[in-house]
Short mmCIF file of C-alpha atoms in Angstrom, two decimals:
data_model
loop_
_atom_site.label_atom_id
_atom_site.label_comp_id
_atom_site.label_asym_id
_atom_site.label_seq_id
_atom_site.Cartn_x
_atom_site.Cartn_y
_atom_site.Cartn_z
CA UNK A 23 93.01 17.82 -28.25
CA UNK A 24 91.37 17.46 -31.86
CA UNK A 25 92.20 13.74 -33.36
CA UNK A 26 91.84 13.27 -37.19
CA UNK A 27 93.61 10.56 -38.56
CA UNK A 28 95.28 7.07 -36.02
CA UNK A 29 97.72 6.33 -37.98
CA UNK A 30 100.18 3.22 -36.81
CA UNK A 31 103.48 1.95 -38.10
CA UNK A 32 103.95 -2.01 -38.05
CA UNK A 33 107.15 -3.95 -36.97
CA UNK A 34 108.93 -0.96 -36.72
CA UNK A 35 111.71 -2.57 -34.10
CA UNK A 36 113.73 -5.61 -35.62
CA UNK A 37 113.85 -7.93 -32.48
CA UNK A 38 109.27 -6.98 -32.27
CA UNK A 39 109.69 -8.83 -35.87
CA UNK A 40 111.74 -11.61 -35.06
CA UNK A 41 109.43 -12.53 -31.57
CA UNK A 42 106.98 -12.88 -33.93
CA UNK A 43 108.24 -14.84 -36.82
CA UNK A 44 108.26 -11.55 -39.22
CA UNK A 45 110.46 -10.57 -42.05
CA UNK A 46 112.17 -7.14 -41.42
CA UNK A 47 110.10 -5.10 -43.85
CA UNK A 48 112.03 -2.82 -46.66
CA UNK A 49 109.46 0.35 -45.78
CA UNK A 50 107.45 1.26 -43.27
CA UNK A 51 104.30 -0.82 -42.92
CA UNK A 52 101.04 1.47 -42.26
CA UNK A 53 97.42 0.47 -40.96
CA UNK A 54 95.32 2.58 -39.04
CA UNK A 55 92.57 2.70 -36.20
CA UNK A 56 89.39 4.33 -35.98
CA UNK A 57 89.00 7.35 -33.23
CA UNK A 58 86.62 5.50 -31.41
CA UNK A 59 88.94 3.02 -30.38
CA UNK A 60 90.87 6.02 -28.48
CA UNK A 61 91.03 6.41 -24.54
CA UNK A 62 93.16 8.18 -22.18
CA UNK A 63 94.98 6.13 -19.79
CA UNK A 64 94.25 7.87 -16.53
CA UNK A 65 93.97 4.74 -13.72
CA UNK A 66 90.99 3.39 -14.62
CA UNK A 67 89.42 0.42 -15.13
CA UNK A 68 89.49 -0.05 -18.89
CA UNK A 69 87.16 -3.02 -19.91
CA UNK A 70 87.51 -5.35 -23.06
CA UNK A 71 85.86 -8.70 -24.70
CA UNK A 72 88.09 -11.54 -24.27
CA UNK A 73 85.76 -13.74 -26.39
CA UNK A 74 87.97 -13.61 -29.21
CA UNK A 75 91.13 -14.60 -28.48
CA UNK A 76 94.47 -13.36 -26.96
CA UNK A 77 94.70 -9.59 -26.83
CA UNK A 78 98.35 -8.32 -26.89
CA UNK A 79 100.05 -5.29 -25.34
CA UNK A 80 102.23 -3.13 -27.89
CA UNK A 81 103.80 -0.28 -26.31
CA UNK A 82 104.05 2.84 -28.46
CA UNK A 83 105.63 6.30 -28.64
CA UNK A 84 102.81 8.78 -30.23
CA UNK A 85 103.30 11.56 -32.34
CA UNK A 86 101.37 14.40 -32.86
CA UNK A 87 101.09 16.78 -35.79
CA UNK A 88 100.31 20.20 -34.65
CA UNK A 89 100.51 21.79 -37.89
CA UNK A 90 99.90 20.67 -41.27
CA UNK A 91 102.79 19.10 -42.89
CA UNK A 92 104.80 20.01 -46.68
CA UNK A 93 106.34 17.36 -48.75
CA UNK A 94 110.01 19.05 -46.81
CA UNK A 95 108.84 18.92 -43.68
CA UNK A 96 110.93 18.35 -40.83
CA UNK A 97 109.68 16.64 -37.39
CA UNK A 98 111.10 19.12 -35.28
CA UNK A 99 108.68 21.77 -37.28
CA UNK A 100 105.30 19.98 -37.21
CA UNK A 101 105.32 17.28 -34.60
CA UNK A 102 104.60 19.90 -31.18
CA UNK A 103 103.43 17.11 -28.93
CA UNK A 104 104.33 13.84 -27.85
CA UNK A 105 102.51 11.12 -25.96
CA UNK A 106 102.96 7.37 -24.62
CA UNK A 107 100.34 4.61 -26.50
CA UNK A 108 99.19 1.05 -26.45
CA UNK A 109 98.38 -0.35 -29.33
CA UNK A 110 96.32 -3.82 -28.33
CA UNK A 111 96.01 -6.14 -31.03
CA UNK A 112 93.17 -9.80 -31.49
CA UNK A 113 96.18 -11.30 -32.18
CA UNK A 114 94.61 -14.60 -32.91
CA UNK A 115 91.95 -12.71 -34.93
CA UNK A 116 94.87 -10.75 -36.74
CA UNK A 117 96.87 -14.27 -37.79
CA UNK A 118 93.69 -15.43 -39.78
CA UNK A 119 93.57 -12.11 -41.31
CA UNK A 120 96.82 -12.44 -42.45
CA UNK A 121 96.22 -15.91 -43.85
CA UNK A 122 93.69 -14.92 -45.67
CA UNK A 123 95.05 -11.52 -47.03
CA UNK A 124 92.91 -9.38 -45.80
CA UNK A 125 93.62 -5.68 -43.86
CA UNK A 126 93.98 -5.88 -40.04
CA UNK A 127 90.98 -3.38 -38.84
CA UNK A 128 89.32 -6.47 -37.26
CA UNK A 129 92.56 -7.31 -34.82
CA UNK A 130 93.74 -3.65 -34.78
CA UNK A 131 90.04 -1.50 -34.45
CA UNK A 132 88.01 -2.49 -31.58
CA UNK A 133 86.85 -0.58 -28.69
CA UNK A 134 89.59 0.53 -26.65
CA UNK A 135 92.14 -0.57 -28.69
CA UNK A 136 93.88 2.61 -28.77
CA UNK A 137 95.16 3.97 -24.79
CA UNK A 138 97.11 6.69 -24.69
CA UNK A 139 98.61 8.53 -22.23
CA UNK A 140 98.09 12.44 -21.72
CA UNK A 141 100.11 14.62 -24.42
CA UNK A 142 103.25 16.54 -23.59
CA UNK A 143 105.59 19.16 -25.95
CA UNK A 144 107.73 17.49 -28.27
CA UNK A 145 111.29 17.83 -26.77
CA UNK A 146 112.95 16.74 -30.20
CA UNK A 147 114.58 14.00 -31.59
CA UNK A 148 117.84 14.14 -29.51
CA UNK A 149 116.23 14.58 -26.41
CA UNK A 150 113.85 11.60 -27.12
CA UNK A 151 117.20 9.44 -27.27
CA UNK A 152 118.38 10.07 -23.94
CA UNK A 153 115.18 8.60 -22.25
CA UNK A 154 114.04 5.11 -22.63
CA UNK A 155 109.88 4.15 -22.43
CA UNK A 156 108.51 1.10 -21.08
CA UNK A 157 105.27 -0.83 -19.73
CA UNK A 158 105.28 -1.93 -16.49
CA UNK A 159 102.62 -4.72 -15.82
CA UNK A 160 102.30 -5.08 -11.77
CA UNK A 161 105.03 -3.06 -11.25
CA UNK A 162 107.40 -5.11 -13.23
CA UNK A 163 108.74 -4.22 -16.84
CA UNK A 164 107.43 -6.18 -19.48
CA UNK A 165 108.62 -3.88 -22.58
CA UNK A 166 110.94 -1.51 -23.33
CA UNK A 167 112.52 0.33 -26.08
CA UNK A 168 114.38 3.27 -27.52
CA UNK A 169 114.16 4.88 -30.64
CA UNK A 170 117.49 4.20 -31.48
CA UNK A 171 116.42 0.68 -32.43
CA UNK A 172 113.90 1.80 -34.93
CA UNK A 173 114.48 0.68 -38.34
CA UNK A 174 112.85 3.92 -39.77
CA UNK A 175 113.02 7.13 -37.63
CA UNK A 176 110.68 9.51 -36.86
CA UNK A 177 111.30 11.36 -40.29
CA UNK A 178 111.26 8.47 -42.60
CA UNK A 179 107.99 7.80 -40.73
CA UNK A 180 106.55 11.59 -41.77
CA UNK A 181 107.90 11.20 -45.42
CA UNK A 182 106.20 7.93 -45.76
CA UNK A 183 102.52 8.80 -44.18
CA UNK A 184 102.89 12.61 -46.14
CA UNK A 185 103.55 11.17 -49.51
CA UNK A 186 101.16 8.51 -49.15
CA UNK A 187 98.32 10.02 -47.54
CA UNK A 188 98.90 13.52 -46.63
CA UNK A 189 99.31 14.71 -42.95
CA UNK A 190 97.55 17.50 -41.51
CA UNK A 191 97.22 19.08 -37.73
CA UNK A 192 95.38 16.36 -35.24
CA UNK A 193 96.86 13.21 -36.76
CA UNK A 194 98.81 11.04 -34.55
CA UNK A 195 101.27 8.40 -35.29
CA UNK A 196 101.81 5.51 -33.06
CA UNK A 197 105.63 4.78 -34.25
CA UNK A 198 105.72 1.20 -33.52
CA UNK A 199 106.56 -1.32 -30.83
CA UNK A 200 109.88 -2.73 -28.91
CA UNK A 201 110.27 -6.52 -28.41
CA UNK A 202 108.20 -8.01 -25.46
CA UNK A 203 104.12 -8.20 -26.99
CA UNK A 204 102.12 -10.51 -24.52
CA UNK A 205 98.69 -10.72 -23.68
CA UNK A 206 96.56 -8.85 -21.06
CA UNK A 207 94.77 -10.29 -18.38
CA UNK A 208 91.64 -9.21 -16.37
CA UNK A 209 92.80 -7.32 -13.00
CA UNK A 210 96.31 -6.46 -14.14
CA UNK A 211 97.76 -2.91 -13.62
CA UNK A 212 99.71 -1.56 -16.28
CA UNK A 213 101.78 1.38 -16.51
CA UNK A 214 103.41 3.44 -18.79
CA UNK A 215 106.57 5.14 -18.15
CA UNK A 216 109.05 7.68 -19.83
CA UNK A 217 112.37 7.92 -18.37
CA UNK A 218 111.63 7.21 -14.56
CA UNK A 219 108.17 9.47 -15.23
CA UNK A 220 104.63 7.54 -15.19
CA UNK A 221 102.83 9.08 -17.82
CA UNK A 222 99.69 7.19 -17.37
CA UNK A 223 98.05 4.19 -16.34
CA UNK A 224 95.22 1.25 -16.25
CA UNK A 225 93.52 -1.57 -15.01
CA UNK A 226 92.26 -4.16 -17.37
CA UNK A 227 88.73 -5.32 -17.19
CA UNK A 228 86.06 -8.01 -18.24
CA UNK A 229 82.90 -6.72 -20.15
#
């Protein structure tokens, strides 16, 4: 599938805030990721630096824009597939960033730091409220969510990113991340599940 633009939404979830000593924000809170930071989740070994500093977990549902989007866009019309993401964050390197001021690439852009599962149609909003996600790390559940407990939904998400920046077919949106961030650990298994489906998975490795 063609990628343009990674675009993520930040402490989207109130109690993913709170863990980590945030302020609920008042709109949605957008940074992005470069396209080579992208893989597909598929079992493999997936290998990363650990040289500087804790690298946390952020579980993700991911939209994607199959057509281009109009100021009255609904989601149901534009958003055509669906997938499961980590987003994996320096998080040491991305509290000195926010000392400091500065944007969040550093923490947020590295190599890898975008897995995603494979892509599946977009069942709808309604449907996506009957089914829970979560990541399992060796076989046990270490987050969860539902996108009940988002402070802005799906369509406050689309308004936001298309009056900001535009959206057009091949973006994806990483929506944000339920309660329960924690570091990753050479050798671990994780998995990423919607419903009682495993929609892809990985081992994490040393390079």
């Amino acid at each position: 599938m063609n990628i343009n633009n990674i675009f993520c939404i930040g402490r989207n979830y109130a109690d993913h805030a709170a863990e980590l000593g945030n302020a609920v924000p008042e709109r949605p809170i957008v940074f992005s990721k470069p396209t080579n930071s992208l893989v597909t989740a598929h079992g493999q070994v997936i290998p990363y630096s650990f040289d500087k500093g804790d690298i946390h977990h952020e579980l993700e549902i991911v939209l994607y824009i199959g057509k281009n989007v109009a100021d009255d866009s609904k989601v149901e019309d534009v958003v055509t597939k669906m997938a499961l993401g980590v987003d994996l964050t320096l998080r040491d390197v991305q509290a000195e960033l926010k000392k400091k001021g500065h944007p969040w690439l550093l923490a947020k852009g590295f190599k890898h730091a975008a897995v995603i599962t494979d892509f599946w149609d977009f069942p709808g909003k309604a449907a996506c409220v009957e089914k829970d996600f979560s990541l399992l790390r060796n076989g046990e559940v270490v987050q969860q969510g539902n996108i009940t407990s988002m402070i802005f939904s799906f369509q406050t998400i689309l308004d936001y990113l298309q009056a900001h920046f535009g959206l057009r077919e091949g973006d994806i949106i990483y929506t944000g991340t339920p309660e329960g961030v924690g570091s990753i650990h050479q050798g671990e298994t994780y998995e990423l599940k919607w419903g009682e489906d495993v929609k892809g998975s990985f081992v994490v490795g040393k390079r």
